[in-house]
Coordinates of C-alpha atoms and ligand atoms in Angstrom, one line a residue:
M1 CA -0.1 0.0 0.0
C2 CA 1.3 3.5 0.0
G3 CA 1.6 6.6 -2.0
I4 CA 2.4 6.9 -5.9
V5 CA 3.5 9.8 -7.9
G6 CA 4.6 10.3 -11.5
Y7 CA 5.7 13.2 -13.7
V8 CA 6.6 13.5 -17.2
G9 CA 7.4 17.1 -18.9
N10 CA 10.0 19.6 -19.4
K11 CA 10.8 20.1 -15.6
D12 CA 13.5 18.3 -13.5
V13 CA 11.6 15.3 -12.3
I14 CA 13.5 14.7 -8.9
P15 CA 12.2 17.9 -7.0
I16 CA 8.7 17.1 -8.4
L17 CA 8.7 13.5 -7.4
L18 CA 10.0 14.4 -3.9
E19 CA 7.3 17.1 -3.3
G20 CA 4.7 14.7 -4.3
L21 CA 6.0 12.0 -2.1
H22 CA 6.0 14.3 0.9
S23 CA 2.2 15.2 0.4
L24 CA 1.6 11.3 0.1
E25 CA 3.8 10.4 3.3
Y26 CA 0.4 10.1 5.2
R27 CA -0.1 7.0 3.3
G28 CA 3.2 5.4 4.9
Y29 CA 6.8 6.2 5.4
D30 CA 8.5 2.8 5.9
S31 CA 10.6 3.5 2.8
S32 CA 10.6 5.5 -0.4
G33 CA 12.1 5.6 -3.9
I34 CA 12.0 6.8 -7.3
A35 CA 12.6 5.4 -10.8
I36 CA 13.6 7.9 -13.7
H37 CA 14.7 8.0 -17.2
E38 CA 18.5 9.2 -17.3
G39 CA 19.6 9.3 -21.0
K40 CA 19.4 5.6 -22.2
N41 CA 19.1 4.3 -18.8
L42 CA 16.3 3.6 -16.4
S43 CA 17.7 4.2 -12.8
V44 CA 15.9 3.3 -9.5
I45 CA 17.0 5.0 -6.2
K46 CA 15.4 4.0 -3.0
S47 CA 15.9 3.6 0.7
A48 CA 14.3 2.3 3.9
G49 CA 13.2 4.8 6.2
K50 CA 11.5 8.3 5.8
I51 CA 11.8 10.4 2.6
S52 CA 14.5 12.3 4.2
K53 CA 16.8 9.3 3.8
L54 CA 16.0 9.1 -0.1
E55 CA 16.7 13.0 -0.2
E56 CA 20.0 12.5 1.2
L57 CA 20.8 9.6 -1.3
L58 CA 19.7 11.8 -4.0
L59 CA 21.8 14.5 -2.9
K60 CA 24.9 12.6 -2.9
S61 CA 24.3 10.8 -6.2
R62 CA 22.2 12.7 -8.5
N63 CA 21.6 16.4 -9.7
G64 CA 18.2 17.1 -11.0
N65 CA 19.1 18.2 -14.3
G66 CA 18.3 16.5 -17.6
K67 CA 15.7 14.0 -16.0
Y68 CA 12.0 14.7 -17.0
C69 CA 10.3 11.5 -16.6
G70 CA 9.9 9.5 -13.4
I71 CA 7.8 7.5 -11.0
G72 CA 8.0 7.7 -7.1
H73 CA 6.7 5.8 -4.1
T74 CA 6.1 6.0 -0.3
R75 CA 5.7 2.8 1.3
W76 CA 3.8 1.3 4.3
A77 CA 4.9 -2.2 4.4
T78 CA 2.4 -5.1 3.7
H79 CA 4.4 -7.9 2.3
G80 CA 8.1 -7.9 3.4
E81 CA 10.0 -6.1 6.1
P82 CA 10.6 -2.3 5.5
T83 CA 14.0 -2.7 3.9
D84 CA 16.0 -1.2 1.0
N85 CA 15.3 -4.3 -1.0
N86 CA 11.6 -4.3 -0.3
A87 CA 11.3 -0.5 -1.1
H88 CA 9.8 0.3 -4.4
P89 CA 10.2 0.8 -7.2
H90 CA 10.7 -2.7 -8.4
F91 CA 12.5 -4.0 -11.4
D92 CA 11.9 -7.0 -13.5
S93 CA 15.1 -9.3 -13.6
D94 CA 16.3 -7.4 -16.9
E95 CA 16.0 -4.1 -15.1
K96 CA 14.0 -2.7 -18.2
I97 CA 10.7 -2.1 -16.2
A98 CA 10.2 -0.6 -13.1
V99 CA 6.9 -0.5 -10.9
V100 CA 5.4 1.3 -8.1
H101 CA 2.2 -0.1 -6.4
N102 CA -0.5 0.9 -3.9
G103 CA -2.6 -2.0 -3.1
I104 CA -2.4 -5.6 -2.4
I105 CA -1.8 -8.7 -4.8
R106 CA -4.0 -11.5 -3.2
N107 CA -3.0 -14.2 -5.4
Y108 CA 0.8 -13.1 -5.4
L109 CA 1.9 -16.6 -4.1
E110 CA 0.6 -18.3 -6.9
V111 CA 1.7 -16.0 -9.6
K112 CA 5.1 -15.9 -8.1
D113 CA 5.2 -19.8 -8.1
S114 CA 4.4 -19.9 -11.8
L115 CA 7.0 -17.3 -12.8
I116 CA 9.5 -19.1 -10.8
K117 CA 8.8 -22.2 -12.7
K118 CA 9.7 -20.2 -15.7
G119 CA 13.0 -19.6 -14.3
I120 CA 12.4 -15.9 -13.1
K121 CA 14.5 -14.8 -9.8
F122 CA 12.9 -12.7 -7.4
A123 CA 14.9 -10.1 -5.3
S124 CA 12.3 -9.0 -2.8
D125 CA 9.7 -10.4 -0.4
T126 CA 7.0 -8.0 -1.9
D127 CA 3.6 -9.0 -3.9
T128 CA 4.6 -5.9 -6.0
E129 CA 7.5 -7.6 -7.6
V130 CA 5.2 -10.2 -9.0
I131 CA 3.4 -7.5 -11.0
V132 CA 6.7 -6.3 -12.6
Q133 CA 7.9 -9.7 -13.3
L134 CA 4.5 -10.7 -14.9
V135 CA 4.6 -7.6 -17.1
S136 CA 7.9 -8.3 -18.2
S137 CA 7.1 -12.0 -18.9
C138 CA 4.1 -10.8 -20.9
F139 CA 5.9 -8.3 -22.7
K140 CA 8.5 -10.9 -23.9
E141 CA 5.6 -12.8 -25.6
T142 CA 3.8 -9.8 -27.2
G143 CA 6.3 -7.3 -27.7
S144 CA 3.8 -4.6 -26.9
I145 CA 3.8 -2.9 -23.5
L146 CA 0.1 -1.9 -23.5
S147 CA -0.8 -5.4 -24.3
A148 CA 1.6 -6.9 -21.8
I149 CA 0.0 -4.6 -19.0
R150 CA -3.4 -5.8 -20.2
Q151 CA -2.5 -9.5 -20.0
A152 CA -0.8 -9.1 -16.8
V153 CA -3.6 -7.4 -15.1
V154 CA -6.1 -10.3 -16.1
M155 CA -3.9 -12.5 -14.0
L156 CA -3.7 -10.4 -10.8
E157 CA -6.2 -10.7 -8.1
G158 CA -6.5 -8.1 -5.4
S159 CA -6.3 -4.1 -5.6
Y160 CA -3.8 -1.9 -7.2
A161 CA -2.7 1.3 -8.5
L162 CA 0.4 1.1 -10.5
G163 CA 3.0 3.3 -12.0
I164 CA 5.0 1.6 -14.7
I165 CA 8.0 3.0 -16.8
F166 CA 10.0 1.1 -19.4
K167 CA 13.6 1.6 -20.1
D168 CA 12.9 1.5 -23.9
E169 CA 10.1 4.1 -23.8
P170 CA 11.6 7.4 -22.4
G171 CA 9.3 9.9 -21.7
K172 CA 6.2 7.6 -21.0
I173 CA 4.6 6.4 -17.8
Y174 CA 1.8 4.1 -17.7
G175 CA -0.9 4.0 -14.8
V176 CA -3.2 1.4 -14.0
R177 CA -6.0 1.1 -11.5
K178 CA -8.2 -1.4 -10.0
E179 CA -9.7 -0.2 -6.7
S180 CA -6.9 1.7 -5.1
P181 CA -7.2 5.3 -6.2
L182 CA -5.1 6.9 -9.0
V183 CA -5.3 10.6 -10.2
I184 CA -4.0 12.1 -13.4
G185 CA -2.7 15.8 -13.0
V186 CA -3.3 17.5 -16.4
G187 CA -0.8 20.2 -17.4
E188 CA 0.3 22.0 -20.4
T189 CA 3.1 20.0 -22.1
E190 CA 3.6 17.9 -18.7
N191 CA 1.4 15.3 -16.9
Y192 CA 1.3 13.9 -13.5
L193 CA 0.1 10.7 -11.7
A194 CA -0.5 10.5 -8.0
S195 CA -2.6 8.5 -5.5
D196 CA -4.7 11.5 -4.7
S197 CA -5.4 14.8 -5.9
P198 CA -4.3 17.0 -2.9
A199 CA -0.7 15.6 -4.0
L200 CA -1.2 17.2 -7.4
S201 CA -3.0 20.6 -6.6
Q202 CA 0.3 22.4 -6.2
F203 CA 1.2 21.5 -9.8
V204 CA -1.9 21.4 -11.8
D205 CA -5.5 23.1 -12.0
R206 CA -7.2 20.1 -13.5
I207 CA -7.3 16.3 -12.9
I208 CA -8.8 13.1 -14.2
R209 CA -9.5 10.3 -11.7
L210 CA -8.7 6.9 -13.4
G211 CA -11.8 4.5 -12.9
D212 CA -11.7 1.0 -11.8
G213 CA -10.1 -1.0 -14.6
E214 CA -8.7 1.7 -16.5
I215 CA -5.1 2.1 -17.8
V216 CA -3.4 5.6 -18.7
E217 CA -0.5 6.1 -21.0
L218 CA 1.0 9.4 -20.3
S219 CA 3.5 11.4 -22.2
K220 CA 4.2 15.1 -21.9
E221 CA 1.7 16.0 -24.7
K222 CA -0.8 13.2 -24.6
I223 CA -3.1 11.4 -21.9
E224 CA -4.5 8.1 -23.6
L225 CA -7.0 6.3 -21.6
Y226 CA -8.2 2.4 -22.1
N227 CA -10.1 0.0 -20.4
F228 CA -8.7 -3.4 -19.4
D229 CA -10.1 -4.6 -22.9
G230 CA -7.8 -2.3 -24.7
K231 CA -10.6 0.1 -25.8
K232 CA -9.8 3.7 -25.8
I233 CA -12.1 5.8 -23.5
N234 CA -12.7 9.5 -23.3
K235 CA -12.8 11.4 -19.9
Q236 CA -13.2 15.1 -19.1
A237 CA -10.6 16.7 -16.7
Q238 CA -12.2 18.3 -13.8
P239 CA -11.0 21.3 -11.6
V240 CA -8.7 20.2 -8.8
E241 CA -9.9 21.5 -5.3
K242 CA -6.8 23.8 -4.0
S243 CA -6.0 23.6 -0.3
K244 CA -5.3 26.5 1.6
D245 CA -3.6 24.5 4.2
I246 CA 0.1 25.0 4.8
M247 CA 2.4 23.1 6.9
D248 CA 3.5 24.9 10.0
K249 CA 4.3 23.8 13.5
K250 CA 3.6 27.6 14.6
G251 CA 6.4 27.3 17.1
Y252 CA 5.1 23.8 18.6
K253 CA 7.6 21.3 19.1
H254 CA 5.4 18.7 17.3
Y255 CA 2.4 18.9 14.8
L256 CA 0.6 16.7 17.4
A257 CA 1.0 19.5 20.3
K258 CA 0.0 22.2 17.7
E259 CA -2.9 20.1 16.6
I260 CA -4.3 19.3 20.2
S261 CA -4.2 23.1 20.8
E262 CA -6.4 23.8 17.8
Q263 CA -9.4 22.0 19.0
A264 CA -11.3 24.8 20.6
E265 CA -11.0 26.6 17.3
V266 CA -12.1 23.6 15.2
V267 CA -15.3 23.1 17.4
L268 CA -16.1 26.9 17.2
H269 CA -15.5 26.9 13.6
L270 CA -17.9 24.1 13.0
L271 CA -20.6 25.4 15.5
N272 CA -20.3 29.0 13.8
D273 CA -21.0 27.4 10.5
Y274 CA -23.8 25.1 11.4
L275 CA -25.3 26.2 14.7
P276 CA -24.6 30.1 15.1
S277 CA -27.1 30.4 17.8
P278 CA -28.9 28.0 20.0
K279 CA -32.2 29.8 19.4
K280 CA -31.9 28.6 15.5
S281 CA -32.1 25.2 14.1
V282 CA -28.9 23.3 13.0
K283 CA -28.3 24.2 9.4
L284 CA -26.9 21.3 7.5
D285 CA -27.6 22.3 3.9
C286 CA -24.9 19.9 2.7
L287 CA -27.7 17.3 3.5
N288 CA -30.7 16.4 1.3
F289 CA -32.8 14.2 3.4
S290 CA -36.4 14.4 3.1
K291 CA -38.6 14.1 6.3
D292 CA -40.0 11.2 5.1
F293 CA -36.8 9.4 5.0
L294 CA -35.7 10.6 8.4
D295 CA -39.1 9.5 9.7
N296 CA -38.7 6.3 8.5
I297 CA -35.1 5.2 9.2
D298 CA -35.1 1.6 10.4
R299 CA -31.6 1.5 11.3
I300 CA -28.7 3.9 11.4
L301 CA -25.1 2.0 11.0
I302 CA -21.8 4.0 11.6
L303 CA -18.9 2.8 9.7
A304 CA -15.4 3.7 10.5
C305 CA -11.9 2.6 11.7
G306 CA -9.5 3.6 14.4
T307 CA -10.3 6.9 15.8
A308 CA -13.2 7.6 13.5
Y309 CA -14.8 4.5 14.9
H310 CA -14.4 6.1 18.5
A311 CA -16.1 9.0 17.2
G312 CA -18.8 7.0 16.0
L313 CA -19.2 5.3 19.2
V314 CA -19.8 8.6 20.9
G315 CA -22.1 9.7 18.1
K316 CA -24.3 6.4 18.7
H317 CA -24.9 7.6 22.4
V318 CA -25.8 11.2 21.2
I319 CA -27.9 10.2 18.2
E320 CA -29.7 7.6 20.1
N321 CA -30.2 9.8 23.1
I322 CA -31.7 12.9 21.3
T323 CA -33.3 11.1 18.3
A324 CA -34.5 7.8 19.8
K325 CA -33.3 6.2 16.4
P326 CA -31.4 2.9 17.0
V327 CA -27.6 3.3 16.1
E328 CA -25.0 0.4 15.6
V329 CA -21.4 1.1 15.0
Q330 CA -19.3 -1.2 13.4
L331 CA -15.6 -1.4 12.3
A332 CA -15.5 -1.1 8.6
S333 CA -13.0 -4.1 8.5
E334 CA -15.5 -6.3 10.4
F335 CA -18.5 -5.1 8.3
L336 CA -16.8 -6.7 5.2
N337 CA -17.2 -9.8 6.9
T338 CA -20.8 -10.0 8.0
K339 CA -24.2 -10.1 6.4
A340 CA -25.2 -6.4 5.7
L341 CA -28.7 -6.5 7.0
L342 CA -29.6 -3.0 5.5
T343 CA -32.5 -2.0 3.6
K344 CA -33.6 1.0 1.5
K345 CA -34.8 2.6 4.9
S346 CA -31.3 2.5 6.3
L347 CA -29.1 5.1 7.0
V348 CA -25.1 4.2 6.8
I349 CA -22.8 6.9 8.1
G350 CA -19.3 6.4 6.8
I351 CA -16.7 8.5 8.9
S352 CA -13.1 8.8 7.7
Q353 CA -10.8 11.9 8.2
S354 CA -8.9 11.0 5.3
G355 CA -11.9 9.8 3.3
E356 CA -9.3 7.2 1.7
T357 CA -9.2 4.2 4.3
A358 CA -9.6 1.3 2.3
D359 CA -11.6 -0.7 4.8
T360 CA -14.0 2.3 5.2
I361 CA -14.6 2.8 1.5
A362 CA -15.0 -1.0 0.8
A363 CA -17.6 -1.2 3.7
V364 CA -19.4 1.8 2.4
K365 CA -19.7 0.3 -1.1
K366 CA -20.9 -2.9 0.4
A367 CA -23.6 -1.1 2.3
L368 CA -24.4 1.0 -0.7
D369 CA -25.2 -2.2 -2.7
T370 CA -28.0 -2.9 -0.4
G371 CA -29.8 0.3 -1.4
A372 CA -29.1 2.0 1.8
T373 CA -28.6 5.7 1.9
L374 CA -25.2 6.9 2.7
L375 CA -24.0 9.9 4.7
G376 CA -20.3 10.7 4.6
I377 CA -18.3 12.6 7.2
T378 CA -14.8 13.3 6.3
N379 CA -12.1 16.1 6.5
R380 CA -11.1 15.9 3.0
P381 CA -13.6 17.2 0.2
D382 CA -11.4 15.6 -2.5
S383 CA -11.6 12.0 -1.5
A384 CA -12.9 8.7 -2.2
L385 CA -15.6 8.9 0.6
A386 CA -16.7 12.4 -0.4
D387 CA -17.2 11.0 -3.9
L388 CA -19.3 8.2 -3.0
A389 CA -21.2 10.4 -0.6
K390 CA -22.2 13.3 -3.0
D391 CA -25.7 13.7 -1.9
H392 CA -25.2 13.8 1.9
L393 CA -21.8 14.9 2.9
I394 CA -20.5 16.8 5.9
I395 CA -17.0 18.1 5.8
S396 CA -15.4 18.1 9.3
H397 CA -13.2 21.4 8.4
A398 CA -10.5 20.5 11.0
G399 CA -7.9 21.7 8.5
L400 CA -4.7 19.9 7.8
E401 CA -3.9 17.2 10.3
V402 CA -0.2 16.3 9.8
S403 CA 0.3 14.2 13.0
V404 CA -0.4 10.8 12.2
C405 CA -2.1 10.4 15.6
A406 CA -5.5 12.1 15.3
T407 CA -6.6 14.5 17.8
K408 CA -8.4 17.5 16.3
T409 CA -10.1 15.5 13.6
F410 CA -11.5 13.3 16.3
I411 CA -13.0 16.1 18.1
A412 CA -14.4 17.5 14.7
Q413 CA -15.9 14.1 13.9
M414 CA -17.6 14.2 17.2
T415 CA -18.8 17.9 16.7
V416 CA -20.3 16.9 13.4
L417 CA -22.2 13.9 15.0
Y418 CA -23.6 16.1 17.9
L419 CA -24.8 18.6 14.8
F420 CA -26.1 15.6 12.9
A421 CA -28.1 14.4 15.8
L422 CA -29.6 17.6 16.5
Y423 CA -30.4 18.3 12.8
V424 CA -32.2 14.7 12.8
A425 CA -34.0 15.7 16.1
E426 CA -35.2 19.2 14.8
S427 CA -36.1 17.8 11.5
L428 CA -38.3 15.2 13.2
G429 CA -39.9 18.0 15.2
K430 CA -38.3 17.1 18.4
E431 CA -37.7 20.9 19.3
D432 CA -38.2 20.5 22.9
K433 CA -36.4 22.1 25.8
K434 CA -34.0 19.2 26.0
I435 CA -32.8 20.1 22.5
F436 CA -32.5 23.9 23.2
L437 CA -30.5 23.3 26.3
L438 CA -28.2 20.9 24.5
K439 CA -27.6 23.5 21.9
Q440 CA -27.0 26.1 24.6
E441 CA -24.5 23.8 26.2
L442 CA -22.7 22.9 22.9
R443 CA -22.3 26.5 22.2
M444 CA -20.1 26.7 25.5
V445 CA -17.8 23.7 24.6
P446 CA -15.2 25.7 22.7
Q447 CA -14.6 27.8 25.7
L448 CA -14.3 24.7 27.9
I449 CA -12.1 22.9 25.4
D450 CA -9.8 26.1 25.5
Q451 CA -9.7 26.1 29.4
T452 CA -8.8 22.2 29.5
I453 CA -5.9 22.7 27.0
T454 CA -4.3 25.5 29.3
R455 CA -4.1 22.9 31.7
G456 CA -1.6 20.9 29.4
E457 CA 1.6 21.5 31.5
R458 CA -0.1 20.6 34.6
Y459 CA -1.1 17.2 33.2
Q460 CA 2.6 16.9 32.2
E461 CA 3.8 17.0 35.5
Q462 CA 1.1 14.5 36.7
V463 CA 1.5 11.9 34.1
L464 CA 5.3 11.8 33.8
K465 CA 5.2 9.8 37.3
Y466 CA 3.8 7.1 35.5
A467 CA 6.1 7.1 32.2
D468 CA 8.0 3.9 33.3
K469 CA 4.9 1.8 33.3
P470 CA 4.8 -0.9 30.9
D471 CA 1.1 -1.3 30.7
F472 CA -2.0 1.1 31.0
V473 CA -5.6 0.2 31.6
F474 CA -8.3 3.0 30.7
I475 CA -12.0 2.5 31.8
G476 CA -15.1 4.5 31.1
R477 CA -18.8 3.9 30.9
G478 CA -21.6 5.1 28.5
I479 CA -20.5 7.9 26.4
N480 CA -17.0 8.0 28.0
Y481 CA -16.3 4.3 27.1
P482 CA -15.3 5.2 23.7
I483 CA -12.9 7.9 25.1
A484 CA -11.4 5.2 27.3
L485 CA -10.7 3.2 24.0
E486 CA -9.4 6.3 22.1
A487 CA -7.0 7.0 25.2
A488 CA -5.7 3.6 25.0
L489 CA -5.3 3.9 21.2
K490 CA -3.3 7.3 21.6
L491 CA -1.0 5.8 24.3
K492 CA -0.1 2.7 22.2
E493 CA 0.3 4.8 18.8
L494 CA 2.5 7.4 20.4
S495 CA 4.4 5.6 23.0
Y496 CA 4.3 2.0 22.0
I497 CA 3.2 1.1 25.7
H498 CA 0.7 -1.6 25.7
A499 CA -2.8 -0.2 26.8
S500 CA -6.3 -1.4 26.7
G501 CA -9.5 0.5 27.0
Y502 CA -12.3 -1.2 28.7
A503 CA -16.1 -0.6 29.5
A504 CA -15.7 -0.4 33.4
G505 CA -18.0 -2.7 34.2
E506 CA -16.4 -5.5 32.4
M507 CA -13.2 -5.2 34.4
K508 CA -14.4 -7.8 36.7
H509 CA -15.1 -10.3 34.0
G510 CA -11.3 -10.9 33.1
P511 CA -9.2 -7.6 32.7
I512 CA -9.0 -7.1 36.5
A513 CA -6.8 -10.2 36.4
V514 CA -3.8 -8.1 34.8
L515 CA -3.9 -5.5 37.6
D516 CA -0.9 -4.9 40.0
P517 CA 1.2 -2.1 41.1
D518 CA 2.7 -1.6 37.7
V519 CA -0.4 -1.2 35.7
P520 CA -2.1 2.2 36.2
V521 CA -5.8 2.3 35.8
V522 CA -7.0 5.6 34.3
S523 CA -10.7 6.0 35.0
I524 CA -13.0 8.6 33.4
V525 CA -15.2 9.5 36.2
V526 CA -17.2 12.5 35.6
P527 CA -20.8 13.4 37.1
G528 CA -23.7 11.6 35.4
D529 CA -25.6 8.6 35.0
A530 CA -22.3 6.5 35.0
Y531 CA -20.4 8.1 37.7
D532 CA -21.3 5.9 40.6
R533 CA -20.8 2.7 38.8
V534 CA -17.2 3.9 37.3
F535 CA -16.4 4.9 40.7
Q536 CA -17.2 1.7 42.1
N537 CA -15.2 -0.3 39.3
S538 CA -12.4 2.1 40.3
I539 CA -12.5 1.1 43.7
E540 CA -12.2 -2.6 42.8
A541 CA -9.3 -1.7 40.6
K542 CA -7.7 0.3 43.7
A543 CA -8.1 -2.8 45.8
R544 CA -6.0 -4.9 43.4
Q545 CA -3.3 -2.2 44.1
A546 CA -3.1 -0.5 40.7
P547 CA -2.1 2.9 40.7
M548 CA -5.2 5.0 40.0
I549 CA -5.5 8.0 37.9
A550 CA -8.8 9.9 37.3
V551 CA -10.2 12.1 34.8
A552 CA -12.7 14.1 37.0
V553 CA -14.1 17.6 37.1
D554 CA -12.9 20.2 39.4
G555 CA -14.0 20.1 42.9
D556 CA -14.7 16.4 43.1
K557 CA -13.6 15.5 46.5
K558 CA -14.8 12.1 46.4
V559 CA -12.6 11.4 43.5
E560 CA -9.6 13.2 44.9
S561 CA -9.8 11.3 48.2
V562 CA -9.4 7.8 46.5
F563 CA -7.4 8.2 43.4
N564 CA -3.6 8.8 43.7
T565 CA -3.7 11.4 40.5
V566 CA -6.5 13.5 39.3
L567 CA -6.5 14.9 36.0
H568 CA -9.1 17.7 36.3
I569 CA -11.3 19.1 33.8
P570 CA -13.9 21.9 33.9
P571 CA -17.5 20.9 35.0
I572 CA -19.4 19.8 32.2
I573 CA -22.6 17.8 31.5
E574 CA -22.2 14.2 30.9
I575 CA -23.5 14.1 27.4
L576 CA -21.0 16.8 26.3
S577 CA -18.1 15.4 28.5
P578 CA -16.1 13.5 25.7
F579 CA -15.1 16.9 24.3
L580 CA -13.2 17.5 27.5
T581 CA -12.3 14.1 29.0
V582 CA -10.5 13.2 25.7
I583 CA -8.0 16.2 26.1
P584 CA -6.1 14.9 29.2
M585 CA -6.0 11.6 27.5
Q586 CA -4.2 13.2 24.6
F587 CA -1.7 14.9 26.7
L588 CA -1.2 11.8 28.8
A589 CA 0.1 9.9 25.7
Y590 CA 1.9 12.8 24.2
Y591 CA 4.0 13.7 27.3
I592 CA 4.8 10.0 28.0
A593 CA 5.8 9.6 24.4
E594 CA 7.8 12.5 24.3
H595 CA 9.5 11.6 27.4
L596 CA 10.4 8.2 26.1
G597 CA 12.0 9.8 23.0
C598 CA 9.3 8.4 20.6
D599 CA 8.7 9.9 17.0
I600 CA 5.7 11.9 17.9
D601 CA 4.4 12.9 14.6
Q602 CA 5.3 9.8 12.6
P603 CA 5.1 6.7 15.2
R604 CA 6.7 3.5 13.9
N605 CA 4.7 1.1 11.7
L606 CA 1.7 3.6 11.2
A607 CA 0.1 5.4 8.4
K608 CA -2.1 8.3 8.6
S609 CA -4.5 6.7 6.0
V610 CA -4.2 2.8 5.6
T611 CA -5.1 2.4 1.9
V612 CA -5.2 -1.5 1.8
E613 CA -7.9 -3.8 3.4
Ligands
G6P1 C1 -5.1 5.0 10.5 C2 -4.6 6.1 11.4 C3 -5.7 6.4 12.4 C4 -7.0 6.6 11.8 C5 -7.4 5.5 10.9 C6 -8.8 5.8 10.1 O1 -5.0 3.8 11.1 O2 -3.4 5.9 11.8 O3 -5.2 7.5 13.1 O4 -7.8 6.8 12.9 O5 -6.3 5.0 10.1 O6 -8.4 6.8 9.5 P1 -9.5 7.6 8.7 O7 -8.5 8.5 7.6 O8 -10.4 6.6 7.8 O9 -10.2 8.3 9.7

């Protein structure tokens, strides 16, 4: 899986490829590499590690002049360790063809076996090398590059976006797409290829999205499109969405810290757009639901992965609470293995920060096949999810999130879900006092988030006492159970410390066995329906000698008397408390990880958007 970029034109290719790769680094940063035409040669330069490693290598070995055509790749390892050898581009044995790939070839072992039987020797452990060796083998039979690609793709099962470059065709790049996204950037006497359009928006004004089962032949003057049957196709270019976001740490040590600090602003922005006053109804003009549809919804199913899934779990509580519509939340990857029991009356909500997560996209497509209606929530207007959810789409407007670990986009997703719940309730005529009060309190949230964030340094002092602990348990109930899950995820992602989030009531059914003085328990114990029970479950944990940390509201003497450490937040009503309880959890993970010297913005083994199932 990974990010692909390609360029053919009159400019020096190396800086363009590197810039494109930097924009695609969110898709993985295990290794990177490029393949370029250099005179009569086709050269591959690649390295394990971040793109900066490749840059160092290129500085030593190359100047950019005189190279006008090439492809590049940034990798998140699926098959084979993140080594130089497994880095893309991959050559065929004759070093005449180089390929970059995003996706997974499911039958790669079978294809590899058949190629080995023909005497072909493999140099890497990747599924990608199978593609290039297969194209090369087909080329030897057909003598035509395009035919070779067409023959090869018929034999490949799985998902792939490919960039292919041939030694004997300088000035040409081939792109192939099945499932994994691939976009062509249309320029004047130059053309581009990339895994997503934001990577191209700095270079071109127009793009063409390659469809499933399509091949493109790019030269600097021409864009020729074919389907897998070899039939020529015509497609109109469309304008590319230009992003105003600039990458800037604004004086913070890490993007993560900057993004945590932006959370009040993010919520305020969304509220100003969609709920400027509690006296008015929520205004979501981006939705086109009829009252009849909303009235008759039989089931709401939220599909998402990772942090977006946790936002979905919070959303379930809110939507059920104020609309009385049943909501289920499923991990997108799990939904793919279930019967999709949906009808035309079902509403599916796909949530994805990037809008490109392969599991979420596949799950949403499966849901759409049942005739269900889709609402998309994403931070990226120019993404696969936004494309699928054209009729009902809410952009979460969190701005660019650079840190792999999601923070402000989580809070933005939650805000959108609260607004959506209010929108449904109001559309159904539930404009009662409860709704008005919730809107009033929601308008106060940005201020409260701000106050919580200013406590960051205090949290730092408090949590560093626990930085040497090898294991953490986070517990919560009801609307704060998802925050316990999110807190554990943040700590794992950032610090590599093992952490689990549990529904507090489940502790006694097994997890309590892991507790001892080396396993801190972090309880989210804020006033509301869940308070007494979480408190009780915390006492049970304390009895097993676990160090006890609480997230509690200011002035909670009962909590202060029992817990070793209390991470205080300003008082807030339970239904809105996730907006605040998550903040000390983000700081806890951040400060412990920083103390341990971890790579905060690009933790090992992760990618911001996982574009393989
Ligand atoms: C990756 C990221 C997570 C993210 C998840 C879903 O695993 O590392 O931070 O929550 O993907 O991403 P999405 O873009 O679909 O929200």
